[in-house]
Coordinates of C-alpha atoms and ligand atoms in Angstrom, one line a residue:
M135 CA 34.1 159.7 211.1
I136 CA 31.3 159.0 213.6
L137 CA 30.2 155.4 213.9
T138 CA 26.6 154.6 214.5
V139 CA 25.6 151.2 215.8
T140 CA 22.0 149.8 215.1
L141 CA 21.8 146.2 215.9
N142 CA 18.1 146.1 215.4
P143 CA 17.3 148.4 212.4
A144 CA 14.0 148.7 210.6
I145 CA 12.2 150.0 207.7
D146 CA 10.1 152.7 209.5
V147 CA 6.7 152.9 207.7
R148 CA 4.9 156.1 208.5
Y149 CA 1.1 156.9 207.8
E150 CA -0.4 160.2 208.2
I151 CA -4.0 159.7 209.4
S152 CA -5.5 162.9 210.9
D153 CA -8.6 161.2 212.2
F154 CA -6.8 158.0 213.3
N155 CA -8.9 155.8 215.6
I156 CA -9.2 152.1 216.4
D157 CA -12.0 150.0 215.1
K158 CA -12.1 151.8 211.7
I159 CA -10.6 151.3 208.2
F160 CA -8.3 153.9 206.6
R161 CA -6.8 153.9 203.3
A162 CA -3.5 155.8 203.5
K163 CA -0.2 156.4 201.7
S164 CA 2.8 155.1 203.4
F165 CA 6.2 156.7 203.6
K166 CA 9.2 154.6 204.2
T167 CA 12.7 155.4 205.7
P168 CA 15.6 153.4 206.8
G169 CA 15.0 153.3 210.6
G170 CA 15.7 152.0 213.9
K171 CA 17.3 154.6 216.3
G172 CA 20.9 154.5 215.1
L173 CA 19.8 155.1 211.5
N174 CA 17.9 158.2 212.3
V175 CA 21.0 159.3 214.2
S176 CA 23.1 158.7 211.1
R177 CA 20.6 160.6 208.7
V178 CA 20.7 163.7 211.0
L179 CA 24.5 163.6 211.5
N180 CA 24.8 163.5 207.6
L181 CA 22.3 166.4 207.5
L182 CA 24.6 168.3 209.8
G183 CA 27.5 167.7 207.6
N184 CA 29.3 164.9 209.3
S185 CA 30.9 161.7 207.9
V186 CA 29.2 158.9 209.2
V187 CA 29.6 155.1 209.0
A188 CA 26.5 153.0 210.0
T189 CA 26.8 149.4 211.2
G190 CA 24.8 146.6 212.7
F191 CA 22.8 143.8 211.1
L192 CA 20.8 143.8 207.9
G193 CA 18.9 140.8 206.5
G194 CA 16.7 139.8 203.8
S195 CA 14.9 142.1 201.1
N196 CA 14.2 144.8 204.0
G197 CA 17.9 144.8 204.8
T198 CA 18.8 145.3 200.9
W199 CA 16.2 148.1 200.9
I200 CA 17.8 149.8 203.8
K201 CA 21.2 149.5 202.2
N202 CA 20.3 150.9 199.0
S203 CA 18.5 153.9 200.6
L204 CA 21.6 154.6 202.8
Q205 CA 23.7 154.6 199.5
N206 CA 21.1 157.1 198.0
L207 CA 21.6 159.3 201.0
N208 CA 25.3 159.2 200.7
I209 CA 25.6 157.5 204.1
N210 CA 28.4 154.9 204.5
S211 CA 27.2 151.5 205.6
S212 CA 29.2 148.5 206.8
F213 CA 26.7 146.0 208.2
I214 CA 26.9 142.3 208.9
E215 CA 24.4 140.4 206.9
S216 CA 21.9 138.3 209.0
A217 CA 20.1 135.2 207.8
S218 CA 16.9 136.4 209.4
E219 CA 14.8 139.4 207.9
T220 CA 15.2 142.9 209.0
R221 CA 12.0 144.3 210.8
N222 CA 9.3 146.8 209.9
C223 CA 8.2 149.5 212.4
I224 CA 5.0 151.3 211.9
A225 CA 4.2 155.0 213.0
I226 CA 0.7 156.4 212.5
L227 CA 0.7 160.1 212.9
G228 CA -2.7 161.6 214.0
Q229 CA -3.3 165.3 214.9
G230 CA -0.7 165.9 217.7
S231 CA -0.7 162.1 218.5
Q232 CA 1.4 159.1 217.4
T233 CA 0.9 155.4 217.7
E234 CA 3.8 153.2 217.1
I235 CA 4.0 149.4 216.4
L236 CA 7.4 148.1 216.8
E237 CA 8.3 144.6 215.5
P238 CA 10.8 142.5 217.8
G239 CA 13.2 142.1 214.8
A240 CA 15.5 139.8 213.3
E241 CA 16.9 136.7 215.3
I242 CA 20.7 136.9 215.4
S243 CA 22.9 133.8 215.8
E244 CA 25.9 133.4 218.0
F245 CA 28.1 133.2 214.7
E246 CA 26.5 136.3 213.4
L247 CA 27.2 138.1 216.7
K248 CA 30.8 137.0 216.9
K249 CA 31.2 138.2 213.3
F250 CA 29.8 141.6 214.3
I251 CA 32.0 142.0 217.3
D252 CA 35.2 141.3 215.2
H253 CA 34.1 143.9 212.7
Y254 CA 33.1 146.5 215.4
K255 CA 36.7 146.2 216.8
N256 CA 38.1 147.1 213.3
L257 CA 35.6 150.0 212.9
L258 CA 36.6 151.3 216.3
L259 CA 40.3 152.0 214.9
E260 CA 38.8 154.4 212.4
N261 CA 36.1 156.3 214.5
E262 CA 36.3 158.4 217.8
I263 CA 32.6 158.9 218.3
I264 CA 30.4 155.9 218.7
C265 CA 26.6 156.1 218.8
I266 CA 24.8 153.0 219.9
S267 CA 21.2 153.0 219.7
G268 CA 17.9 151.1 220.1
S269 CA 16.5 147.8 221.2
L270 CA 18.4 144.6 221.0
P271 CA 17.3 142.0 218.4
K272 CA 16.3 138.5 219.6
G273 CA 19.3 136.3 220.5
I274 CA 21.4 139.3 221.8
S275 CA 21.6 140.1 225.5
G276 CA 22.2 143.3 227.4
E277 CA 25.6 142.1 228.0
T278 CA 26.4 142.7 224.5
Y279 CA 25.9 146.5 224.8
K280 CA 28.2 146.3 227.9
L281 CA 31.0 144.8 225.7
L282 CA 30.4 147.3 223.0
C283 CA 30.9 150.2 225.5
E284 CA 33.8 148.4 227.0
L285 CA 35.7 147.9 223.7
G286 CA 35.1 151.6 223.1
K287 CA 36.4 152.8 226.4
N288 CA 39.1 154.9 224.8
K289 CA 36.4 156.6 222.6
K290 CA 33.3 158.5 223.2
V291 CA 30.6 155.9 223.3
I292 CA 26.9 157.5 223.4
L293 CA 24.4 154.8 224.4
D294 CA 20.8 155.3 223.7
T295 CA 18.8 152.3 224.9
S296 CA 16.3 151.6 227.8
G297 CA 15.3 149.1 230.5
T298 CA 17.5 146.1 231.2
S299 CA 19.7 146.6 228.3
L300 CA 20.7 150.0 229.6
I301 CA 21.0 148.9 233.3
E302 CA 23.4 145.9 232.1
A303 CA 25.4 148.2 229.8
L304 CA 26.2 150.8 232.5
Q305 CA 29.2 148.7 233.7
G306 CA 30.7 149.2 230.4
N307 CA 31.1 153.1 231.4
P308 CA 29.5 154.7 228.4
F309 CA 30.4 158.3 227.9
L310 CA 26.9 159.4 227.6
I311 CA 23.4 158.0 228.2
K312 CA 20.3 159.6 227.3
P313 CA 17.1 158.4 229.1
N314 CA 14.1 160.4 229.2
Q315 CA 12.0 160.9 232.3
E316 CA 9.7 158.0 231.7
E317 CA 12.4 155.5 231.1
L318 CA 14.2 156.7 234.4
K319 CA 11.0 156.3 236.3
A320 CA 10.6 152.8 234.9
I321 CA 14.2 151.9 236.0
L322 CA 14.0 153.3 239.5
Q323 CA 10.2 152.4 240.0
T324 CA 9.7 155.7 241.9
P325 CA 8.0 158.8 241.2
L326 CA 10.1 161.6 240.0
D327 CA 8.0 164.7 240.5
T328 CA 10.6 167.3 241.3
Q329 CA 13.8 168.6 239.7
E330 CA 15.7 167.4 242.7
K331 CA 14.3 163.9 242.6
L332 CA 15.2 163.7 238.9
I333 CA 18.7 164.7 239.5
K334 CA 19.0 162.3 242.3
G335 CA 17.6 159.6 240.3
A336 CA 19.8 160.3 237.3
L337 CA 22.9 160.3 239.6
T338 CA 22.1 156.8 240.6
L339 CA 22.7 155.9 236.9
R340 CA 26.0 157.6 237.2
D341 CA 27.1 155.5 240.3
K342 CA 26.3 152.4 238.2
G343 CA 28.8 153.4 235.5
A344 CA 27.5 156.1 233.2
Q345 CA 30.0 158.9 232.7
N346 CA 27.6 161.7 231.7
I347 CA 23.7 161.8 231.5
L348 CA 21.4 163.7 229.4
L349 CA 17.9 163.2 231.0
S350 CA 15.3 164.4 228.4
L351 CA 12.2 166.0 229.8
G352 CA 10.1 166.5 226.6
K353 CA 8.6 169.9 226.3
N354 CA 10.4 170.9 229.6
G355 CA 13.9 170.6 228.1
A356 CA 16.4 168.5 229.7
I357 CA 18.9 168.1 232.7
Y358 CA 22.5 167.4 231.8
I359 CA 24.8 165.8 234.4
G360 CA 28.3 166.0 233.5
D361 CA 31.3 167.7 235.4
D362 CA 28.8 170.2 236.3
I363 CA 24.9 170.0 236.2
Y364 CA 22.8 171.9 233.8
K365 CA 19.2 172.6 233.2
I366 CA 18.3 173.4 229.4
D367 CA 14.9 175.3 228.9
I368 CA 13.5 175.1 225.3
P369 CA 10.9 177.3 223.5
K370 CA 7.3 176.1 222.8
I371 CA 7.1 174.5 219.4
Q372 CA 4.4 173.1 217.2
V373 CA 4.8 169.3 217.3
I374 CA 4.1 167.5 214.1
N375 CA 6.0 164.3 214.3
P376 CA 7.9 163.5 217.4
V377 CA 9.1 160.0 216.3
G378 CA 12.9 160.1 216.0
S379 CA 13.4 163.3 218.1
G380 CA 15.4 161.5 220.8
D381 CA 17.7 160.1 218.0
S382 CA 18.0 163.5 216.5
S383 CA 19.1 164.9 219.8
V384 CA 21.7 162.2 220.1
A385 CA 22.9 163.1 216.7
G386 CA 23.0 166.8 217.8
F387 CA 25.2 165.9 220.8
A388 CA 27.6 163.8 218.8
H389 CA 27.9 166.7 216.3
G390 CA 28.8 169.2 218.9
L391 CA 31.3 166.7 220.5
K392 CA 32.9 166.1 217.1
N393 CA 33.4 169.7 216.5
N394 CA 34.8 170.2 220.2
L395 CA 32.2 172.7 221.0
P396 CA 31.7 173.9 224.6
I397 CA 29.2 171.9 226.6
E398 CA 26.6 174.6 226.6
E399 CA 26.7 174.7 222.7
I400 CA 26.7 170.9 222.6
L401 CA 23.4 170.8 224.6
K402 CA 22.0 173.6 222.5
Y403 CA 22.6 171.4 219.3
S404 CA 21.2 168.4 221.0
M405 CA 17.8 170.0 222.0
A406 CA 17.6 172.1 218.6
C407 CA 17.9 168.8 216.6
G408 CA 15.2 167.0 218.7
M409 CA 12.9 170.0 218.2
S410 CA 13.6 170.5 214.5
N411 CA 12.8 166.8 214.0
A412 CA 9.4 167.1 215.9
M413 CA 8.6 170.1 213.9
S414 CA 9.0 168.2 210.6
N415 CA 6.8 165.4 209.2
E416 CA 9.8 163.2 208.5
T417 CA 11.3 160.8 210.8
G418 CA 15.0 161.5 211.7
F419 CA 15.1 164.8 209.9
I420 CA 16.2 168.3 210.5
S421 CA 16.4 171.7 208.9
L422 CA 19.5 173.7 209.4
P423 CA 17.7 177.2 209.2
V424 CA 15.3 176.0 211.8
I425 CA 18.1 174.7 214.0
E426 CA 19.8 178.1 213.7
E427 CA 16.7 179.8 214.9
L428 CA 16.0 177.4 217.7
M429 CA 19.7 177.7 219.0
K430 CA 19.0 181.3 219.8
K431 CA 16.0 180.6 221.9
I432 CA 17.5 177.6 224.0
I433 CA 18.7 178.6 227.5
V434 CA 21.3 176.6 229.1
K435 CA 21.8 177.2 233.0
K436 CA 24.3 175.8 235.4
I437 CA 22.6 174.6 238.4
G438 CA 25.1 172.6 240.2
Ligands
TA6_647 O1 12.9 156.5 218.0 C1 12.1 156.2 216.9 C2 12.4 154.9 216.3 O2 13.7 155.0 216.1 C3 11.8 154.4 215.1 O3 12.7 154.8 214.0 C4 11.5 152.9 215.2 O4 12.4 152.2 214.3 C5 12.0 152.7 216.5 O5 12.2 153.8 217.2 C6 12.9 151.5 217.0 O6 13.1 151.6 218.3 P1 13.7 150.2 219.2 O7 13.8 150.7 220.5 O8 12.7 149.2 219.0 O9 15.0 149.9 218.6

C-alpha cells in the first residue's frame, strides 16, 4: 500500500462563481471534499487503482466528516484524533482564476504528536511509498518533517511542502521533493528566469539533502533532476480548476513508482494527473481516459 501523510487536513469548500469580485455579495452553492494536500493525493491514487492508507490528525466534527467521506470513497484511513478541530479551506473558482482562503488548522499538542510518531513507525512497516504533503499545523515544527523523512529512509518518501518546512526537512533526505518555480524562487530569493538558472537553483536543494527533484513550471511543464536531468513538455489545456493539480501530480509520480515504471513513464503519469485535475471542476480528481490521451502528448527529453 501507499501511505499518505496529511498532518494538517481540511474540509475543502469550493464555490464556483464566474463573476467573482471583492466588495460584492454572492449566493453560491458549496461543494465539499476531504482536503489538505495529502488527501487529494490519496483520492487520485485511489482513482488510479492503488491501495492507499491515509494518516495524520483529525479532530472535531470536521474530522468526523472527513473520516466518513474517506470511508465512502473506499480509502483506508488511520488518523490520530486531535482535541482541536480540523480546519476548512475555501477555494473560489472564477473564470480561469482562483482565490484560496486557507485556515491555519488545528493545534496539535506534544502528546498528540508523540502518539502520531509511534503510529507512523508502525505504518512504515507495511508501506513502501510514503507521500507527505502540505503545511504543518500549529504546535508542529519543520523538524517533524525531517524526522518523518529520516524514519522512512529505507522507503521512498515523497515530500510536498514549501518554505521553511521544506528547507528544514531536506536534511532528512526525502526521496523526492516537488517545489514549483515560485516556491523555489521564494526559497532562493533570486530571479530564476532561464532554464539554466532553474536547474542550478534546484540543484542547491539536492546539495541540502533532497535525493530527486521534480520542479513544476505550470504550463511550461517541469524539470526533473534525478540520476539524469529531464525536461517535460506538456500540451496546452483548458484550465478549469487548478486547485489540487500539484497533489495530483504527486499521486501520478507515486503511482508510477509503485508500478516500477521507467522514469520517463513516471514523469508522464505525474504531468498527466496534474493536468487532468486542472481540466476538471473537482479538486483532487482525475479521469483515466483523459490521462490516457494526455500521456500520448507529453514529451520527456533527457537534457543532462
Ligand atoms: O493543493 C490544494 C490544497 O491541497 C487544498 O486542498 C487545500 O486544502 C490546501 O491546498 C492546503 O494546503 P496547505 O499547504 O495549507 O496544507
